[in-house]
């Protein structure tokens, strides 16, 4: 262990990663970071593997103090980031000196932020993942006074001339706001809704305050089934748009159970799930129809952008002499390439 991170103001924060991919076969939700793009980007910017444990901060202010020199990266919703009282930038690596506090304030135009620490932090795992699971009571919810073991210290890095920004890595930050457009493909039960299914695309829906990591509840005009037959419980994907017999749509997110018994009208794409991860109560959502081929192409473009970012970070970190040592998984340095 190279040092500790002391939590001074936890807000609503957890240690997580990209999720428990082995979970569903054992009846456990996949869970993990709800905004996968932002979580991946944070770890890449910090010189970590995509799936390294990091901190997910939801809605509320957060503050921590480092006992060793660190390199961090904060992504996700717009916010005010300060390090040692100085303003710092999101979506780029930032040095933190031993003894300095890192504060995240005023998350807005979105709901979640992600903080990655170079070398990651020590975290217990279940089926290979640090992602919390509220159903089985696993995971690390941060509290005031708790501490995290920082696995690697990084000497301070500063631009020697005029204190100009050191990192300009060209990452295109995703747009966020209170009016969200979410892409979906047809679900397995789309035929059961007939023409009523088009309401999903012509109507506007409002995010309910009862939404959480298990699913988003959306108020608005609901499509109606033309069939009255019972829907048997069956496996459902993350992103399933269900139409229960009440006044809300239900979009299952990463904490969803692996089976359900409501008709599935549509399925939100992977990029659409990242959009919904940043939806705040009261935000307006419109759904857009897309095809599986188009959704796959959009996902590949997103991953290609992150791979380009990784190449840039590896080049810059190599020139600066910042080692990539994923101690949290006992992997070789070459695994970060």
Short mmCIF file of C-alpha atoms in Angstrom, two decimals:
data_model
loop_
_atom_site.label_atom_id
_atom_site.label_comp_id
_atom_site.label_asym_id
_atom_site.label_seq_id
_atom_site.Cartn_x
_atom_site.Cartn_y
_atom_site.Cartn_z
CA UNK A 1 0.00 0.00 0.00
CA UNK A 2 1.37 3.42 -0.97
CA UNK A 3 -0.98 5.52 1.15
CA UNK A 4 -4.52 6.16 2.20
CA UNK A 5 -7.47 8.15 0.97
CA UNK A 6 -9.46 9.52 3.90
CA UNK A 7 -13.14 10.20 3.24
CA UNK A 8 -14.14 13.56 4.75
CA UNK A 9 -17.56 13.96 3.11
CA UNK A 10 -18.91 10.82 1.44
CA UNK A 11 -22.13 12.21 -0.03
CA UNK A 12 -23.55 9.20 -1.87
CA UNK A 13 -20.47 7.34 -3.07
CA UNK A 14 -19.40 3.74 -3.60
CA UNK A 15 -16.40 1.83 -4.88
CA UNK A 16 -17.37 0.03 -8.08
CA UNK A 17 -16.09 -1.16 -11.45
CA UNK A 18 -17.66 -2.11 -14.79
CA UNK A 19 -19.77 -4.86 -13.28
CA UNK A 20 -20.14 -8.50 -12.38
CA UNK A 21 -20.21 -10.16 -15.80
CA UNK A 22 -20.26 -13.60 -14.16
CA UNK A 23 -23.21 -12.62 -11.96
CA UNK A 24 -26.24 -13.34 -14.17
CA UNK A 25 -25.39 -17.02 -14.61
CA UNK A 26 -25.65 -17.31 -10.81
CA UNK A 27 -28.81 -15.22 -10.57
CA UNK A 28 -27.03 -11.99 -9.55
CA UNK A 29 -27.41 -8.64 -11.34
CA UNK A 30 -24.43 -7.39 -13.33
CA UNK A 31 -24.43 -4.02 -11.46
CA UNK A 32 -21.33 -1.82 -11.83
CA UNK A 33 -20.95 1.79 -12.98
CA UNK A 34 -24.19 3.02 -14.52
CA UNK A 35 -22.41 5.39 -16.93
CA UNK A 36 -19.98 2.91 -18.43
CA UNK A 37 -18.45 5.41 -20.88
CA UNK A 38 -17.53 7.87 -18.13
CA UNK A 39 -16.19 5.12 -15.88
CA UNK A 40 -14.01 3.68 -18.64
CA UNK A 41 -12.76 7.14 -19.57
CA UNK A 42 -11.84 7.95 -15.95
CA UNK A 43 -9.75 4.79 -15.64
CA UNK A 44 -8.06 5.34 -19.00
CA UNK A 45 -7.23 8.95 -18.09
CA UNK A 46 -5.72 7.71 -14.81
CA UNK A 47 -3.63 5.08 -16.61
CA UNK A 48 -5.61 2.10 -15.30
CA UNK A 49 -7.26 -0.88 -16.90
CA UNK A 50 -10.87 -0.23 -17.86
CA UNK A 51 -12.22 -2.43 -15.08
CA UNK A 52 -10.10 -1.13 -12.19
CA UNK A 53 -12.11 -0.21 -9.07
CA UNK A 54 -13.00 3.49 -8.92
CA UNK A 55 -15.38 5.78 -7.02
CA UNK A 56 -18.89 6.49 -8.30
CA UNK A 57 -20.40 9.66 -6.79
CA UNK A 58 -24.14 10.21 -7.17
CA UNK A 59 -25.77 13.66 -6.88
CA UNK A 60 -24.27 14.82 -3.57
CA UNK A 61 -21.04 16.67 -2.75
CA UNK A 62 -17.92 14.64 -1.97
CA UNK A 63 -14.57 15.40 -0.30
CA UNK A 64 -11.51 13.28 0.47
CA UNK A 65 -7.90 13.83 1.61
CA UNK A 66 -4.83 12.05 0.28
CA UNK A 67 -1.98 10.93 2.54
CA UNK A 68 0.30 10.37 -0.46
CA UNK A 69 0.85 11.98 -3.85
CA UNK A 70 -1.81 10.78 -6.30
CA UNK A 71 -2.84 11.15 -9.91
CA UNK A 72 -6.62 11.20 -10.38
CA UNK A 73 -9.16 11.74 -13.14
CA UNK A 74 -12.79 12.82 -12.69
CA UNK A 75 -15.40 12.32 -15.42
CA UNK A 76 -19.17 12.15 -15.70
CA UNK A 77 -21.66 14.96 -15.08
CA UNK A 78 -20.43 18.58 -15.02
CA UNK A 79 -19.31 19.70 -11.55
CA UNK A 80 -16.85 21.89 -9.66
CA UNK A 81 -13.60 20.07 -8.90
CA UNK A 82 -10.98 21.54 -6.56
CA UNK A 83 -7.66 20.08 -5.40
CA UNK A 84 -6.07 21.74 -2.39
CA UNK A 85 -8.55 24.57 -2.87
CA UNK A 86 -7.41 25.16 -6.47
CA UNK A 87 -9.81 24.71 -9.43
CA UNK A 88 -9.04 21.60 -11.47
CA UNK A 89 -10.39 20.21 -14.73
CA UNK A 90 -12.55 17.20 -15.39
CA UNK A 91 -11.79 14.71 -18.15
CA UNK A 92 -8.01 14.96 -17.73
CA UNK A 93 -5.38 13.63 -15.29
CA UNK A 94 -4.86 15.83 -12.20
CA UNK A 95 -2.05 15.68 -9.63
CA UNK A 96 -2.89 15.63 -5.92
CA UNK A 97 -0.19 16.32 -3.33
CA UNK A 98 -0.01 14.44 -0.04
CA UNK A 99 -2.18 16.23 2.51
CA UNK A 100 -4.40 17.95 -0.06
CA UNK A 101 -8.17 17.57 -0.14
CA UNK A 102 -10.10 16.81 -3.30
CA UNK A 103 -13.61 18.27 -3.43
CA UNK A 104 -16.46 17.61 -5.83
CA UNK A 105 -19.29 20.12 -5.62
CA UNK A 106 -22.42 21.03 -7.51
CA UNK A 107 -23.01 18.05 -9.80
CA UNK A 108 -25.42 19.34 -12.45
CA UNK A 109 -26.79 18.56 -15.94
CA UNK A 110 -26.31 14.97 -14.94
CA UNK A 111 -26.35 12.78 -11.85
CA UNK A 112 -23.11 10.81 -11.54
CA UNK A 113 -19.38 11.47 -11.46
CA UNK A 114 -16.50 9.01 -11.54
CA UNK A 115 -13.11 9.39 -9.85
CA UNK A 116 -10.30 7.04 -10.85
CA UNK A 117 -6.98 6.95 -8.99
CA UNK A 118 -3.79 5.88 -10.77
CA UNK A 119 -3.01 2.34 -9.61
CA UNK A 120 -6.58 2.04 -8.28
CA UNK A 121 -7.67 1.33 -4.70
CA UNK A 122 -7.89 -1.82 -2.64
CA UNK A 123 -11.36 -3.37 -2.80
CA UNK A 124 -12.94 -6.71 -2.01
CA UNK A 125 -14.50 -8.59 -4.90
CA UNK A 126 -17.43 -10.95 -5.42
CA UNK A 127 -17.26 -13.18 -8.50
CA UNK A 128 -14.36 -11.05 -9.71
CA UNK A 129 -16.05 -7.65 -9.31
CA UNK A 130 -16.02 -4.86 -6.69
CA UNK A 131 -19.46 -3.65 -7.85
CA UNK A 132 -21.93 -3.29 -4.96
CA UNK A 133 -24.98 -5.54 -4.88
CA UNK A 134 -27.77 -4.37 -2.58
CA UNK A 135 -29.65 -7.67 -2.91
CA UNK A 136 -26.91 -9.77 -1.29
CA UNK A 137 -25.52 -6.94 0.84
CA UNK A 138 -22.10 -6.79 -0.85
CA UNK A 139 -20.07 -3.68 -1.62
CA UNK A 140 -18.28 -0.68 -0.19
CA UNK A 141 -20.52 2.32 0.51
CA UNK A 142 -18.19 5.11 1.61
CA UNK A 143 -18.79 6.81 4.96
CA UNK A 144 -17.31 9.82 6.73
CA UNK A 145 -14.02 8.80 8.37
CA UNK A 146 -13.55 5.65 6.30
CA UNK A 147 -10.36 5.12 4.36
CA UNK A 148 -9.29 3.50 1.12
CA UNK A 149 -5.87 2.04 0.44
CA UNK A 150 -4.25 3.78 -2.54
CA UNK A 151 -2.11 1.21 -4.33
CA UNK A 152 0.30 3.56 -6.08
CA UNK A 153 1.80 6.98 -5.45
CA UNK A 154 2.60 9.33 -8.34
CA UNK A 155 4.93 12.30 -8.03
CA UNK A 156 3.39 15.72 -8.77
CA UNK A 157 3.23 16.61 -12.47
CA UNK A 158 3.05 20.27 -13.42
CA UNK A 159 3.55 22.28 -16.57
CA UNK A 160 6.83 24.17 -15.97
CA UNK A 161 5.86 27.23 -18.04
CA UNK A 162 3.13 29.65 -16.93
CA UNK A 163 1.24 26.80 -15.22
CA UNK A 164 -0.58 26.00 -18.48
CA UNK A 165 -2.74 22.89 -18.74
CA UNK A 166 -0.48 19.87 -19.11
CA UNK A 167 -2.96 17.40 -20.59
CA UNK A 168 -5.02 18.13 -23.68
CA UNK A 169 -5.93 14.67 -24.87
CA UNK A 170 -8.75 15.56 -27.25
CA UNK A 171 -11.49 13.54 -25.58
CA UNK A 172 -14.96 14.45 -26.78
CA UNK A 173 -17.09 14.80 -23.65
CA UNK A 174 -20.65 13.45 -23.98
CA UNK A 175 -23.42 16.03 -23.98
CA UNK A 176 -25.77 16.10 -21.00
CA UNK A 177 -28.85 18.09 -20.08
CA UNK A 178 -32.43 17.96 -18.89
CA UNK A 179 -33.83 16.91 -22.31
CA UNK A 180 -32.45 13.49 -23.18
CA UNK A 181 -32.65 11.46 -26.39
CA UNK A 182 -32.32 7.72 -25.83
CA UNK A 183 -31.91 5.15 -28.61
CA UNK A 184 -33.79 1.84 -28.40
CA UNK A 185 -34.19 -1.25 -30.55
CA UNK A 186 -37.37 -3.33 -30.83
CA UNK A 187 -38.06 -5.58 -27.86
CA UNK A 188 -39.25 -9.19 -28.02
CA UNK A 189 -42.89 -8.16 -27.34
CA UNK A 190 -43.15 -5.20 -29.72
CA UNK A 191 -45.75 -6.96 -31.88
CA UNK A 192 -48.11 -7.22 -28.91
CA UNK A 193 -48.55 -3.43 -28.82
CA UNK A 194 -49.60 -2.89 -32.43
CA UNK A 195 -49.88 0.79 -33.42
CA UNK A 196 -49.92 1.75 -29.75
CA UNK A 197 -46.21 0.97 -29.62
CA UNK A 198 -45.49 4.14 -31.61
CA UNK A 199 -46.44 6.18 -28.53
CA UNK A 200 -43.02 5.34 -27.18
CA UNK A 201 -41.48 7.54 -29.87
CA UNK A 202 -44.09 10.29 -30.14
CA UNK A 203 -44.45 10.91 -26.38
CA UNK A 204 -42.24 12.61 -23.83
CA UNK A 205 -41.53 10.92 -20.51
CA UNK A 206 -40.49 12.37 -17.14
CA UNK A 207 -37.95 10.68 -14.88
CA UNK A 208 -39.48 9.79 -11.51
CA UNK A 209 -37.77 10.40 -8.17
CA UNK A 210 -38.32 6.70 -7.43
CA UNK A 211 -35.74 5.74 -10.04
CA UNK A 212 -32.52 4.03 -8.94
CA UNK A 213 -29.75 1.73 -10.19
CA UNK A 214 -32.24 -1.12 -10.56
CA UNK A 215 -34.49 0.74 -12.94
CA UNK A 216 -35.74 4.12 -14.10
CA UNK A 217 -39.42 4.91 -13.73
CA UNK A 218 -40.76 7.25 -16.39
CA UNK A 219 -44.12 8.97 -16.27
CA UNK A 220 -46.07 9.69 -19.44
CA UNK A 221 -48.48 8.16 -21.92
CA UNK A 222 -48.06 4.38 -21.92
CA UNK A 223 -48.46 2.13 -24.95
CA UNK A 224 -51.06 -0.58 -24.41
CA UNK A 225 -50.87 -4.27 -25.25
CA UNK A 226 -53.40 -5.68 -27.67
CA UNK A 227 -53.07 -9.06 -25.96
CA UNK A 228 -54.32 -9.98 -22.47
CA UNK A 229 -52.31 -13.18 -22.17
CA UNK A 230 -50.09 -13.62 -19.13
CA UNK A 231 -46.35 -12.95 -19.55
CA UNK A 232 -44.27 -15.65 -17.90
CA UNK A 233 -41.18 -14.70 -15.93
CA UNK A 234 -38.11 -15.00 -18.16
CA UNK A 235 -34.63 -13.62 -18.65
CA UNK A 236 -34.47 -9.90 -19.46
CA UNK A 237 -31.54 -7.80 -20.68
CA UNK A 238 -30.16 -4.68 -19.08
CA UNK A 239 -32.00 -1.84 -20.84
CA UNK A 240 -35.34 -3.63 -21.21
CA UNK A 241 -38.22 -1.12 -21.54
CA UNK A 242 -41.09 -2.76 -19.70
CA UNK A 243 -44.73 -1.67 -19.70
CA UNK A 244 -46.23 -2.69 -16.35
CA UNK A 245 -49.92 -2.26 -15.61
CA UNK A 246 -49.53 1.17 -14.03
CA UNK A 247 -48.84 4.78 -15.03
CA UNK A 248 -45.08 4.45 -15.58
CA UNK A 249 -42.63 2.92 -18.00
CA UNK A 250 -39.88 0.92 -16.38
CA UNK A 251 -36.39 0.84 -17.90
CA UNK A 252 -34.27 -1.85 -16.27
CA UNK A 253 -30.71 -0.74 -15.55
CA UNK A 254 -27.60 -2.55 -14.34
CA UNK A 255 -29.01 -3.49 -10.94
CA UNK A 256 -32.01 -5.24 -12.46
CA UNK A 257 -32.85 -8.83 -11.60
CA UNK A 258 -32.08 -11.37 -14.29
CA UNK A 259 -35.73 -12.35 -14.78
CA UNK A 260 -39.00 -10.39 -14.97
CA UNK A 261 -42.60 -10.86 -16.08
CA UNK A 262 -43.69 -7.64 -17.79
CA UNK A 263 -43.90 -7.27 -21.58
CA UNK A 264 -40.72 -5.79 -23.09
CA UNK A 265 -41.57 -3.20 -25.73
CA UNK A 266 -38.01 -2.08 -26.51
CA UNK A 267 -34.39 -2.39 -25.37
CA UNK A 268 -32.18 0.63 -24.69
CA UNK A 269 -28.82 0.53 -26.48
CA UNK A 270 -25.52 0.55 -24.58
CA UNK A 271 -24.93 4.22 -25.45
CA UNK A 272 -28.51 5.00 -24.47
CA UNK A 273 -27.94 3.40 -21.05
CA UNK A 274 -25.06 5.82 -20.45
CA UNK A 275 -27.46 8.69 -21.20
CA UNK A 276 -30.05 7.33 -18.77
CA UNK A 277 -27.36 6.88 -16.10
CA UNK A 278 -27.13 10.69 -15.96
CA UNK A 279 -30.91 11.31 -15.89
CA UNK A 280 -32.08 13.33 -12.90
CA UNK A 281 -35.60 13.25 -11.42
CA UNK A 282 -37.74 15.63 -13.47
CA UNK A 283 -35.61 15.32 -16.62
CA UNK A 284 -37.48 14.76 -19.88
CA UNK A 285 -36.72 11.69 -22.01
CA UNK A 286 -37.60 10.98 -25.64
CA UNK A 287 -36.95 7.60 -27.20
CA UNK A 288 -35.59 7.14 -30.72
CA UNK A 289 -35.93 3.94 -32.71
CA UNK A 290 -32.75 2.44 -34.09
CA UNK A 291 -31.67 -0.92 -35.48
CA UNK A 292 -29.36 -3.49 -33.93
CA UNK A 293 -26.82 -2.78 -36.69
CA UNK A 294 -26.92 0.97 -36.03
CA UNK A 295 -26.67 0.43 -32.28
CA UNK A 296 -23.69 -1.88 -32.75
CA UNK A 297 -21.96 0.71 -34.96
CA UNK A 298 -22.54 3.45 -32.37
CA UNK A 299 -21.11 1.24 -29.63
CA UNK A 300 -18.04 0.48 -31.72
CA UNK A 301 -17.49 4.20 -32.41
CA UNK A 302 -17.66 4.91 -28.69
CA UNK A 303 -15.15 2.18 -27.87
CA UNK A 304 -12.86 3.28 -30.70
CA UNK A 305 -12.82 6.80 -29.26
CA UNK A 306 -11.77 5.41 -25.89
CA UNK A 307 -9.06 3.27 -27.49
CA UNK A 308 -7.69 6.38 -29.22
CA UNK A 309 -7.68 8.11 -25.84
CA UNK A 310 -5.81 5.17 -24.31
CA UNK A 311 -3.10 5.41 -26.97
CA UNK A 312 -2.67 9.13 -26.26
CA UNK A 313 -2.53 8.57 -22.49
CA UNK A 314 -0.02 5.72 -22.81
CA UNK A 315 2.20 7.91 -24.99
CA UNK A 316 2.04 10.92 -22.64
CA UNK A 317 2.48 8.83 -19.49
CA UNK A 318 5.42 7.02 -21.06
CA UNK A 319 7.14 10.34 -21.85
CA UNK A 320 6.48 11.55 -18.30
CA UNK A 321 7.79 8.34 -16.76
CA UNK A 322 4.48 7.40 -15.16
CA UNK A 323 4.43 3.64 -14.78
CA UNK A 324 1.30 1.59 -15.44
CA UNK A 325 1.23 -0.98 -12.64
CA UNK A 326 -2.18 -2.57 -12.14
CA UNK A 327 -1.28 -3.92 -8.70
CA UNK A 328 -4.95 -4.38 -7.83
CA UNK A 329 -5.08 -7.39 -10.18
CA UNK A 330 -1.44 -8.55 -10.11
CA UNK A 331 -1.28 -8.10 -13.86
CA UNK A 332 1.89 -7.31 -15.81
CA UNK A 333 2.65 -3.76 -16.91
CA UNK A 334 2.04 -4.81 -20.52
CA UNK A 335 -1.62 -5.40 -19.69
CA UNK A 336 -2.17 -1.64 -19.68
CA UNK A 337 -1.14 -1.30 -23.32
#
